[in-house]
Short mmCIF file of C-alpha atoms in Angstrom, two decimals:
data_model
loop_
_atom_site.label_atom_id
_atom_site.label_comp_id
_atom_site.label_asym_id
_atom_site.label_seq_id
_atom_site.Cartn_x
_atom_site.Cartn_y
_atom_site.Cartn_z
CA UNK L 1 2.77 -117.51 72.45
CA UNK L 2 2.14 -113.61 72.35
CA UNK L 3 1.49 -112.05 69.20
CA UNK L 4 2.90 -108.22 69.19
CA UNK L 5 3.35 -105.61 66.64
CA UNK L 6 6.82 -106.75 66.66
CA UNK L 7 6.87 -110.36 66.04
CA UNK L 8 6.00 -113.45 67.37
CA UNK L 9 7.54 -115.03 70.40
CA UNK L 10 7.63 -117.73 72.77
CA UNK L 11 7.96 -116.30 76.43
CA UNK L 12 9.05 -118.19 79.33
CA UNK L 13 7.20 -115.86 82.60
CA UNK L 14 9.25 -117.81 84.85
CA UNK L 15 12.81 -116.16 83.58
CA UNK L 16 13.29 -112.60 82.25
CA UNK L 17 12.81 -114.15 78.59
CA UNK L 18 10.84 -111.50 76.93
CA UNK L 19 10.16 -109.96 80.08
CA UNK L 20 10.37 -106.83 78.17
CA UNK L 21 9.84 -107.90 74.68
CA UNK L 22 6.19 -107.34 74.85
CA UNK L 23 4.29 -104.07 75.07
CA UNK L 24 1.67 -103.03 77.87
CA UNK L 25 -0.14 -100.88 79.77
CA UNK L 26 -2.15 -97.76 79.23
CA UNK L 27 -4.66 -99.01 81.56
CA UNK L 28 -8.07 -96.65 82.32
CA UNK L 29 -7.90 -96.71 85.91
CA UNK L 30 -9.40 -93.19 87.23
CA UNK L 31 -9.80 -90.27 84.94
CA UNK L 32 -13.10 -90.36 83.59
CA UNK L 33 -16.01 -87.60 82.88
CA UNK L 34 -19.28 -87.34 81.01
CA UNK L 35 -20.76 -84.43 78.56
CA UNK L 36 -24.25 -85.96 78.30
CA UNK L 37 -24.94 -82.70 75.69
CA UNK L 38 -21.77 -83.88 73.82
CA UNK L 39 -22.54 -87.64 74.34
CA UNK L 40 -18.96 -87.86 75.02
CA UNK L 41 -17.27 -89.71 77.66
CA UNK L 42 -13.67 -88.75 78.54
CA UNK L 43 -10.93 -91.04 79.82
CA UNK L 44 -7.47 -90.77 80.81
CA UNK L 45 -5.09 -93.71 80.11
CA UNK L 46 -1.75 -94.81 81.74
CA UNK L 47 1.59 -95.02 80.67
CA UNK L 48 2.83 -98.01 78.62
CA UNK L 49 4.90 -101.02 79.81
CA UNK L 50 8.14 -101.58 79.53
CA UNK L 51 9.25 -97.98 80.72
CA UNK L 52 11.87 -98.38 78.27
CA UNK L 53 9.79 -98.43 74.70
CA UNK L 54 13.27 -99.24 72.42
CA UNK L 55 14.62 -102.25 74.10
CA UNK L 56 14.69 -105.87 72.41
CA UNK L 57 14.48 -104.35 68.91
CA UNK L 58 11.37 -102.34 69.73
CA UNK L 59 11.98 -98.89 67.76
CA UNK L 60 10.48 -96.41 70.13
CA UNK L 61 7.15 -93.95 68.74
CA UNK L 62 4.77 -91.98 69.92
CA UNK L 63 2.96 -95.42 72.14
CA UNK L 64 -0.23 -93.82 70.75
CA UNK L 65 -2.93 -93.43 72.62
CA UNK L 66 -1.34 -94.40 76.13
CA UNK L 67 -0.84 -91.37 78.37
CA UNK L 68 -3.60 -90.12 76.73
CA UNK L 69 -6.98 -88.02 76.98
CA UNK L 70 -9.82 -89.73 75.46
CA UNK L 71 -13.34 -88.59 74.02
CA UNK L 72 -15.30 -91.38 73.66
CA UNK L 73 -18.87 -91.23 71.74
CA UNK L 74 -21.17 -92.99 73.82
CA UNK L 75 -23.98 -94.40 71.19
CA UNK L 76 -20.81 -96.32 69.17
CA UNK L 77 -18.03 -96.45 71.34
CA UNK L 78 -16.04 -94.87 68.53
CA UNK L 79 -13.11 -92.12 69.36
CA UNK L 80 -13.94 -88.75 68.81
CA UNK L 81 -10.87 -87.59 69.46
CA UNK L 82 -7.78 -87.80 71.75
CA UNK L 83 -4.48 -85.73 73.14
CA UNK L 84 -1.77 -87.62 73.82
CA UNK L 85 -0.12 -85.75 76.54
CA UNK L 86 3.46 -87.39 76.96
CA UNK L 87 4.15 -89.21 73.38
CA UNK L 88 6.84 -91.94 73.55
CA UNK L 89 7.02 -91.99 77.48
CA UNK L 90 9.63 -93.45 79.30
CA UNK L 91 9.37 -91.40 83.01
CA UNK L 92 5.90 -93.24 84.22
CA UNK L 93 3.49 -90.42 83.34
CA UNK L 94 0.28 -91.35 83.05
CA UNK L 95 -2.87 -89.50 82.11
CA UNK L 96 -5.06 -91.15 84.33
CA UNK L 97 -5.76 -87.99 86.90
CA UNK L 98 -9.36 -86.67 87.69
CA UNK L 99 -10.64 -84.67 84.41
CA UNK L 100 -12.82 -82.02 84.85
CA UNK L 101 -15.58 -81.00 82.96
CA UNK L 102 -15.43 -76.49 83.29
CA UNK L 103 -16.61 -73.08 81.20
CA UNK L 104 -13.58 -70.88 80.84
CA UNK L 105 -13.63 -67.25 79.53
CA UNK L 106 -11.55 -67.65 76.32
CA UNK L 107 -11.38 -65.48 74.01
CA UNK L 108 -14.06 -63.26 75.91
CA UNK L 109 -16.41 -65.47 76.20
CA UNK L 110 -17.71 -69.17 78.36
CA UNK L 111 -16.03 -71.99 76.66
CA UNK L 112 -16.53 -75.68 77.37
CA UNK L 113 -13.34 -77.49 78.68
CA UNK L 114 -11.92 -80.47 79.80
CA UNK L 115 -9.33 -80.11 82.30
CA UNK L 116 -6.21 -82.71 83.57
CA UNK L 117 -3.20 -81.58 85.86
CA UNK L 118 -1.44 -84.61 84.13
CA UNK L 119 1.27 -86.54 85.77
CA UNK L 120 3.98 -84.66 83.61
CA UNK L 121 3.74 -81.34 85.41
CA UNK L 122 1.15 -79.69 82.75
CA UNK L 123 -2.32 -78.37 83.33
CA UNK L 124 -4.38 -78.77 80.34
CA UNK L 125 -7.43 -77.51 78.86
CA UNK L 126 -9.19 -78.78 75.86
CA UNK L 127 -11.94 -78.60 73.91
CA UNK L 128 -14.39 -80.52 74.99
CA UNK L 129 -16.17 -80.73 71.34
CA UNK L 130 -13.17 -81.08 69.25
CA UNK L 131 -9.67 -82.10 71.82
CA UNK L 132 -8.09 -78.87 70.37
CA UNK L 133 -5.60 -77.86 72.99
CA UNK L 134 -6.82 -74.48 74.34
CA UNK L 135 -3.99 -74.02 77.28
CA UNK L 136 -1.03 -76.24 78.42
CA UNK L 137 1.01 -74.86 81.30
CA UNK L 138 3.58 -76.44 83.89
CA UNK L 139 1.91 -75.99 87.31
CA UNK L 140 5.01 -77.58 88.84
CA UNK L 141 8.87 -77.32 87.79
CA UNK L 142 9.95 -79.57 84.60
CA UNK L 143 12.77 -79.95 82.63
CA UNK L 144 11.86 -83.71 81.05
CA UNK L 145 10.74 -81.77 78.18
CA UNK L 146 11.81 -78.42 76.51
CA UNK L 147 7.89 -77.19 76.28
CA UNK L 148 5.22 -77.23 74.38
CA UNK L 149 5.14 -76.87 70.80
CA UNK L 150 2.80 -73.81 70.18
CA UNK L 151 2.01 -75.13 66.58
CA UNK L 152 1.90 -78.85 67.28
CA UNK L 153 0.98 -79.03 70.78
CA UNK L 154 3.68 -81.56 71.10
CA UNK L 155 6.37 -81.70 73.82
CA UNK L 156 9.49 -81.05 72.77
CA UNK L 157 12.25 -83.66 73.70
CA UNK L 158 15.35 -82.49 76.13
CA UNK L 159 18.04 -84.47 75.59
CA UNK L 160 19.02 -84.12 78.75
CA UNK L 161 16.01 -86.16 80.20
CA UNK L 162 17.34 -89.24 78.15
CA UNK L 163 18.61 -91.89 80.92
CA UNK L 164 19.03 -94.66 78.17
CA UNK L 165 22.91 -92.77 77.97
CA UNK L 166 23.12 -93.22 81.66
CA UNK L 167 21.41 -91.70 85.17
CA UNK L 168 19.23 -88.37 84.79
CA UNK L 169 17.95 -86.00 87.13
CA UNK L 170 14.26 -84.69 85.75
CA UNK L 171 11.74 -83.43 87.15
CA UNK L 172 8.73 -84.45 87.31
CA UNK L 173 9.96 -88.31 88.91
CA UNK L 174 7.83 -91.25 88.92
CA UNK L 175 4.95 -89.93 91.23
CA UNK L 176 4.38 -87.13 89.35
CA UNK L 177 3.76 -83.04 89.48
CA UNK L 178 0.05 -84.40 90.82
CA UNK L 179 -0.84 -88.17 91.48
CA UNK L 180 -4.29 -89.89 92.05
CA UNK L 181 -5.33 -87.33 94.85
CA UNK L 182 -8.21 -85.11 92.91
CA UNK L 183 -7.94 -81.47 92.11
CA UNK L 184 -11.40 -79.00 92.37
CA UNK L 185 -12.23 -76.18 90.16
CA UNK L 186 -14.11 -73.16 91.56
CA UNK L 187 -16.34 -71.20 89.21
CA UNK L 188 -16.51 -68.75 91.64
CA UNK L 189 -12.81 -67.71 91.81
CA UNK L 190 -11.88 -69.54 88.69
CA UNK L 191 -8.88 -70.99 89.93
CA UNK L 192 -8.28 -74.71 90.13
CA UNK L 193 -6.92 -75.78 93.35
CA UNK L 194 -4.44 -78.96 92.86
CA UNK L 195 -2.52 -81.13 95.20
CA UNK L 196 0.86 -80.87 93.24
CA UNK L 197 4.21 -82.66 94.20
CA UNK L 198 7.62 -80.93 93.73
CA UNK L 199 9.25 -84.55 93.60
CA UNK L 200 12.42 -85.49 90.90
CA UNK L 201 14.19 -88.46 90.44
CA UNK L 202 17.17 -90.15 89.39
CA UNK L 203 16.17 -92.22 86.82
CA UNK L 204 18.19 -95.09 85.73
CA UNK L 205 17.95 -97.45 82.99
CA UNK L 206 18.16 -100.98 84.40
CA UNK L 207 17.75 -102.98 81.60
CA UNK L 208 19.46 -106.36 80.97
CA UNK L 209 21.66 -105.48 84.18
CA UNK L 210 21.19 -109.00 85.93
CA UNK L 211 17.83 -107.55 87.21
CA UNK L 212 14.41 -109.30 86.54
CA UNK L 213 12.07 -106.79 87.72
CA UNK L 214 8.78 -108.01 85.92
CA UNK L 215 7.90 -106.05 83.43
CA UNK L 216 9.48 -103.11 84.68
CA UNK L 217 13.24 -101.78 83.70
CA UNK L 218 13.78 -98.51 85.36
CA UNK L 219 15.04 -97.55 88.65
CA UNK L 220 13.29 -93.77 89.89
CA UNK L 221 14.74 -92.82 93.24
CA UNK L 222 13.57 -89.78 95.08
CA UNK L 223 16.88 -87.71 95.81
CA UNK L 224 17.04 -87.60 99.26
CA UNK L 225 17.08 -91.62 98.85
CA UNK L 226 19.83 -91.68 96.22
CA UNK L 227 22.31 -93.98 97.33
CA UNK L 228 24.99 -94.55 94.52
CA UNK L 229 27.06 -96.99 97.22
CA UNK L 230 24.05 -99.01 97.47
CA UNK L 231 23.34 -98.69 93.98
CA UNK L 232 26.47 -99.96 92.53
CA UNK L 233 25.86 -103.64 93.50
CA UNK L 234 22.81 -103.56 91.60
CA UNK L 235 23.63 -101.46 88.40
CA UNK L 236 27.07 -100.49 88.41
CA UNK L 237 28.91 -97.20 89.51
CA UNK L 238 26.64 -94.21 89.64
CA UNK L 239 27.57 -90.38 89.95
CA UNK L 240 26.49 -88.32 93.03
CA UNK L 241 23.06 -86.17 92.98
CA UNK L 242 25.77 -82.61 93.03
CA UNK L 243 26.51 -84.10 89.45
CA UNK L 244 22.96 -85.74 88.07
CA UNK L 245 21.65 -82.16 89.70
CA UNK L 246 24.38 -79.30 89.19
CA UNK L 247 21.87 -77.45 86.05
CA UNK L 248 18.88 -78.81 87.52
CA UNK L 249 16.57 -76.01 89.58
CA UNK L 250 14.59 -78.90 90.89
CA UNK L 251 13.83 -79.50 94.59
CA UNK L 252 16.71 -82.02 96.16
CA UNK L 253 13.95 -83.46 99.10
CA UNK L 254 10.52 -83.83 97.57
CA UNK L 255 7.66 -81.98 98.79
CA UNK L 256 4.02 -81.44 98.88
CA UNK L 257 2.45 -78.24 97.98
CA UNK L 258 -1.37 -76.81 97.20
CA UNK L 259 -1.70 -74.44 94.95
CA UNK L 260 -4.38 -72.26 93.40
CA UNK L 261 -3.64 -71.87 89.44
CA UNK L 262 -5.73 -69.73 87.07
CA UNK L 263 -6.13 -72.11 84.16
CA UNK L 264 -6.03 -70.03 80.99
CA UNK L 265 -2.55 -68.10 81.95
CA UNK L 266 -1.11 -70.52 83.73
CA UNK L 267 -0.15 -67.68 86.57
CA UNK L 268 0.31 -69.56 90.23
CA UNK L 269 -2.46 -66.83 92.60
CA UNK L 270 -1.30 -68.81 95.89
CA UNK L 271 -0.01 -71.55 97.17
CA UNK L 272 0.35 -73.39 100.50
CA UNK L 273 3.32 -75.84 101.49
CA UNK L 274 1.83 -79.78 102.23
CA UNK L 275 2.32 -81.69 105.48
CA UNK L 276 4.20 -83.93 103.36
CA UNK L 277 4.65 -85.27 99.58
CA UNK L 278 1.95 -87.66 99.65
CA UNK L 279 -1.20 -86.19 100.73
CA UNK L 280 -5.54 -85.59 100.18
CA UNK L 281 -7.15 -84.43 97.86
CA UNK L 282 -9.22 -81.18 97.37
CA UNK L 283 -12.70 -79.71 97.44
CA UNK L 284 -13.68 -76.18 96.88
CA UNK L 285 -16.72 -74.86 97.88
CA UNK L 286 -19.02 -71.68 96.37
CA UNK L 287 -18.76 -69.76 100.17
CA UNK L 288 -15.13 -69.41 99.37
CA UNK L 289 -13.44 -71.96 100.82
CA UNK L 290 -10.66 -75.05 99.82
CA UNK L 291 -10.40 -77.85 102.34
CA UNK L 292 -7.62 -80.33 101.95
CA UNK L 293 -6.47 -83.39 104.54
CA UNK L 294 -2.86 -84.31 105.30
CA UNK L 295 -0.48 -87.18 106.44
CA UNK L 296 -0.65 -85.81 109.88
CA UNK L 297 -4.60 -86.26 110.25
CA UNK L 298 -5.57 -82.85 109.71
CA UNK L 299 -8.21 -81.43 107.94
CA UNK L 300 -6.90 -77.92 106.63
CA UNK L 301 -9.15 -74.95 105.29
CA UNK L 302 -8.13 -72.30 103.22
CA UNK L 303 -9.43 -69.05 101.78
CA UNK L 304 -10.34 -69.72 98.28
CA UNK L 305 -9.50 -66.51 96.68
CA UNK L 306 -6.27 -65.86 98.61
CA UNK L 307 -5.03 -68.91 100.30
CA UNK L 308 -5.42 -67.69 104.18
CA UNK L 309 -5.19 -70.64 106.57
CA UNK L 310 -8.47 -70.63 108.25
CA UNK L 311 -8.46 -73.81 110.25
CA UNK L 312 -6.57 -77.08 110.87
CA UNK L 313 -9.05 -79.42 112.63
CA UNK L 314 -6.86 -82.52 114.15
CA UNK L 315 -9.12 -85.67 113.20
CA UNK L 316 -6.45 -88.24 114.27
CA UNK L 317 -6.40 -90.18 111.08
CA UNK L 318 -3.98 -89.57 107.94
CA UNK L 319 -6.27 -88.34 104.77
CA UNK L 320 -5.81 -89.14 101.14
CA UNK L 321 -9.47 -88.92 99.74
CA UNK L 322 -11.09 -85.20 98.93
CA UNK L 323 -13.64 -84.05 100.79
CA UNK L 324 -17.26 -83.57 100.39
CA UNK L 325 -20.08 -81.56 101.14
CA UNK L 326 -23.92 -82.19 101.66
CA UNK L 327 -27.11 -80.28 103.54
CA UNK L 328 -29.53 -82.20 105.23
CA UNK L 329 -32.20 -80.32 106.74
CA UNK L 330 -30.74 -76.71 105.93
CA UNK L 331 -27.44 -77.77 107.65
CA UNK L 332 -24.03 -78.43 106.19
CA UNK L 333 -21.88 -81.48 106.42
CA UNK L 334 -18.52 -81.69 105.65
CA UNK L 335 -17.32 -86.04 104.91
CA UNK L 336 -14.36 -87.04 104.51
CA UNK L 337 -12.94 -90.58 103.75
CA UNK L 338 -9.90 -90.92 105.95
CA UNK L 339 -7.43 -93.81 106.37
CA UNK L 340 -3.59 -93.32 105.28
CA UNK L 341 -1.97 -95.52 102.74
CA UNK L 342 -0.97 -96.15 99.11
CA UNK L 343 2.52 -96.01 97.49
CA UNK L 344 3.65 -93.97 100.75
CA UNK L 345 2.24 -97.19 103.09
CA UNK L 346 3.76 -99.80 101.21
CA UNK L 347 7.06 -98.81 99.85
CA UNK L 348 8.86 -97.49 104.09
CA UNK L 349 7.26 -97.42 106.96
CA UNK L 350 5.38 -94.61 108.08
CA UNK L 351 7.44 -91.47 108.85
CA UNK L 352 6.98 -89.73 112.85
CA UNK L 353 5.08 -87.43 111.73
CA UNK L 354 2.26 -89.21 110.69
CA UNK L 355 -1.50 -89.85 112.27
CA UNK L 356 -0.72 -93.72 110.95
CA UNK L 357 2.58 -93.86 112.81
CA UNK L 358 1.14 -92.99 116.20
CA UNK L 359 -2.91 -93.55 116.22
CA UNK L 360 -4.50 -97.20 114.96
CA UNK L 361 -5.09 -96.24 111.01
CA UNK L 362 -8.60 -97.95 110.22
CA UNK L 363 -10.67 -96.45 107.61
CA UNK L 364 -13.38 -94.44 108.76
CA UNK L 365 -15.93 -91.34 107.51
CA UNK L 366 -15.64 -88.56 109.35
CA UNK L 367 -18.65 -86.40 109.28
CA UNK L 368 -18.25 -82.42 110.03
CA UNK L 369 -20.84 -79.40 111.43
CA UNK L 370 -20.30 -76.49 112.72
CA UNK L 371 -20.69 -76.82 116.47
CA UNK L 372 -20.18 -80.11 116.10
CA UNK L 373 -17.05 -80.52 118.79
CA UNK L 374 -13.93 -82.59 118.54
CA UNK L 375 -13.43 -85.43 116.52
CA UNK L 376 -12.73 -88.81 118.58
CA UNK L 377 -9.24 -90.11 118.23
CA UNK L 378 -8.96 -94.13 117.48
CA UNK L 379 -6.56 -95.83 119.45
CA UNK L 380 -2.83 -94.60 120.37
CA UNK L 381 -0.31 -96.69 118.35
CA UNK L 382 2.86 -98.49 120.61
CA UNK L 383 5.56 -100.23 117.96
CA UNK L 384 7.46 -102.80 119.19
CA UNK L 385 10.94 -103.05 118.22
CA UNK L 386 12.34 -105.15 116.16
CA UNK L 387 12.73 -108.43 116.74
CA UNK L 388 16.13 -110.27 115.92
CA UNK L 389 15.48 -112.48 113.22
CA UNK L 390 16.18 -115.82 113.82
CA UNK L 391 19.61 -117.90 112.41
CA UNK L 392 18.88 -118.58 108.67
CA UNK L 393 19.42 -121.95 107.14
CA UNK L 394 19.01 -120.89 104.14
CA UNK L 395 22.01 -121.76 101.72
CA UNK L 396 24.02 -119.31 99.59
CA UNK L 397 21.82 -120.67 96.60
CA UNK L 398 18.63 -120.14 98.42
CA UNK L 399 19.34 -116.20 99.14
CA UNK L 400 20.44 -115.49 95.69
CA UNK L 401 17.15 -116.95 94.25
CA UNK L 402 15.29 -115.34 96.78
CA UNK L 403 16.81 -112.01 95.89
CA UNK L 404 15.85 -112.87 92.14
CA UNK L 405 12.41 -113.00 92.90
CA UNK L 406 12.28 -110.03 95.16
CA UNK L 407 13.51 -108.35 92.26
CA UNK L 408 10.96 -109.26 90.16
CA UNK L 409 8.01 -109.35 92.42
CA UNK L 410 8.69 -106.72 94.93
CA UNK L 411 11.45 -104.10 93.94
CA UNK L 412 9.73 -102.42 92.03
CA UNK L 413 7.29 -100.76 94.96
CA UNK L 414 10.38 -101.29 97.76
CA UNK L 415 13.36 -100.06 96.46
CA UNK L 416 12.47 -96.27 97.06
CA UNK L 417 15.81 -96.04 98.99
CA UNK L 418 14.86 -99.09 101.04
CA UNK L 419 15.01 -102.73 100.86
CA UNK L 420 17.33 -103.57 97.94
CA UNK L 421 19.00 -100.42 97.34
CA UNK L 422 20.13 -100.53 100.99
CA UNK L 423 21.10 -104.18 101.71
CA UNK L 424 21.93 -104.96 98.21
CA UNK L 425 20.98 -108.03 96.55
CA UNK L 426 22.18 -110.92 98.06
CA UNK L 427 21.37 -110.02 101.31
CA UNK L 428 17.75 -109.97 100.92
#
């Protein structure tokens, strides 16, 4: 039995009984800084489980304190304070990115900050003393909200945005305006650099639709995935993307893009287009410089004040770690962790134009120096094709429960416009 806030119930895990009766999530997973003059530790927390926070009887709020920013006091462990960043979420946005601990000029003069290009497609800064919001802009393009409150510092809902009524378009999808990747601040140029993804998606509410799903009940599909033929075995006739998207001005084919935003104002300075969606990290560094990796297993360096591409240096291995830099001996290294995965690894295979789809993909460290000549390549990559799969003898009952449980268990990392959205249920 599972006590909620709700009520009491008796949950069978092996069915969709109460599957999403019971609330969940806001997990601490990555987000997390330290003011040792504050004694403060900050946190970031995830979005809550079910997506869809008034099904079963549940009556929707705020979810307080998921998708969150947290200042902890260390000597206690009590809560200073927190910002909740998306109240009542239902699109997957977690808090949980890199904060940063910074001194902006406000007001005319240094003022200490906590910083978070949040999942929803707003850079924030706080204060770090008091979590009084001191700036809140969209670094990429939004429209699940209608802004932010300049008196409350609360989103304000677009009704549009609301796929309880039926498939949305919004912007930022699932993945977010900036994922796990870290962003860098430079106090030198006093931009932050960040790794930010123009990526919507149509979300649809799959709730009670014959679909298991664990404890998930939303289906977000990247547009140039959106398959409404596909989709209509699974939750009924869907419109085209022309209609979802006709007064959207979001992207229709997600992309990757690094760009340098000054923090107070908001303003964009520069920006350069990604290899892909899904790619590093950042550093900055005081002689002026931003290095970033990509999908394609290159290490890119840009001009820190203006964005100039000053090298691409080809290291053979995708990169979704940031960078770092070290001196031994009154010489400068450059390390970066390299190997290509994640969401992008697991949900589709890898596209042609990555480093994983055509060199072996181990992990490895890769250590740079100037001088230091080219960086060895692991092994070349051949793939097979397909095999045919051999005559199933499987019955028709045997599928169908096997679909089930992909549902459950799988679908909700593989159905990006793959797997079940393509071959439809009972062909699993």
């Amino acid at each position: 039995k599972q006590k909620t806030a709700y009520e009491i119930k008796e949950c069978d895990w092996s069915s969709d009984v109460c599957s999403s009766d019971l609330g969940g999530g806001g997990n601490v997973w990555d987000g997390i800084a330290y003011d040792a003059a504050l004694g403060l530790v900050y946190v970031g927390t995830a979005n809550g489980a079910p997506y869809n926070i008034k099904a079963d009887g549940r009556t929707g709020g705020d979810d307080l304190y998921a998708a969150s920013i947290l200042a902890i006091r260390v000597k206690d462990g009590s809560l200073a304070w927190h910002y909740q960043t998306t109240p009542g979420d239902v699109w997957d946005y977690d808090s949980t990115q890199k904060l940063v601990l910074a001194d902006l000029p406000i007001d005319g003069k240094p003022h200490p900050v906590v910083m978070q290009a949040s999942k929803n497609g707003f850079l924030y800064a706080l204060d770090r003393a008091t979590g009084a919001v001191l700036a809140a802009h969209n670094y990429v393009y939004v429209d699940w909200t209608l802004g932010i409150d300049p008196a409350t510092h609360r989103p304000r809902p677009n009704p549009a945005a609301d796929y309880s009524k039926g498939a949305r378009f919004v912007a930022p999808g699932m993945a977010g305006g900036h994922n796990w990747q870290p962003m860098s601040y430079s106090p030198t140029t006093g931009l932050v650099y960040i790794p930010a993804l123009e990526a919507p998606m149509v979300f649809i509410d799959s709730h009670r639709k014959g679909l298991l799903e664990g404890a998930f009940d939303v289906f977000g599909i990247f547009p140039e995935d959106y398959n409404p033929a596909a989709l209509a075995a699974l939750v009924g006739p869907q419109p085209s993307l022309d209609t979802l998207a006709r007064d959207s001005k979001a992207v229709r084919k997600s992309i990757g893009v690094l760009r340098a935003v000054e923090p107070v104002s908001g303003r964009i300075v520069w920006e350069a287009p990604n290899a892909s969606s899904w790619d590093g990290g950042v550093m900055s560094t005081d002689g002026n410089l931003v290095l970033q990796g990509d999908a394609t297993g290159h290490l890119n360096v840009y001009s820190a004040d203006k964005g100039t591409k000053l090298a691409s240096i080809d290291l053979g291995t995708g990169i979704l770690a940031a960078p770092m830099t070290y001196e031994v001996h009154g010489e400068q290294y450059i390390a970066v962790q390299a190997g290509y995965g994640g969401a992008s690894g697991i949900a589709q295979p890898y596209p042609d134009y990555t480093a994983a789809r055509h060199y072996d993909n181990e992990g490895r460290v890769i250590v740079l120096r100037l001088g230091g000549g080219a960086v060895p390549k692991t092994a070349a990559v051949e793939i097979p094709p397909m095999p045919e799969p051999p005559p199933s003898s499987a019955d028709a009952k045997t599928i169908a429960h096997g679909g089930d449980l992909y549902l459950k268990y799988c679908a909700r990392c593989h159905t990006m416009g793959y797997g079940m959205l393509q071959i439809g249920r009972a062909h699993v």
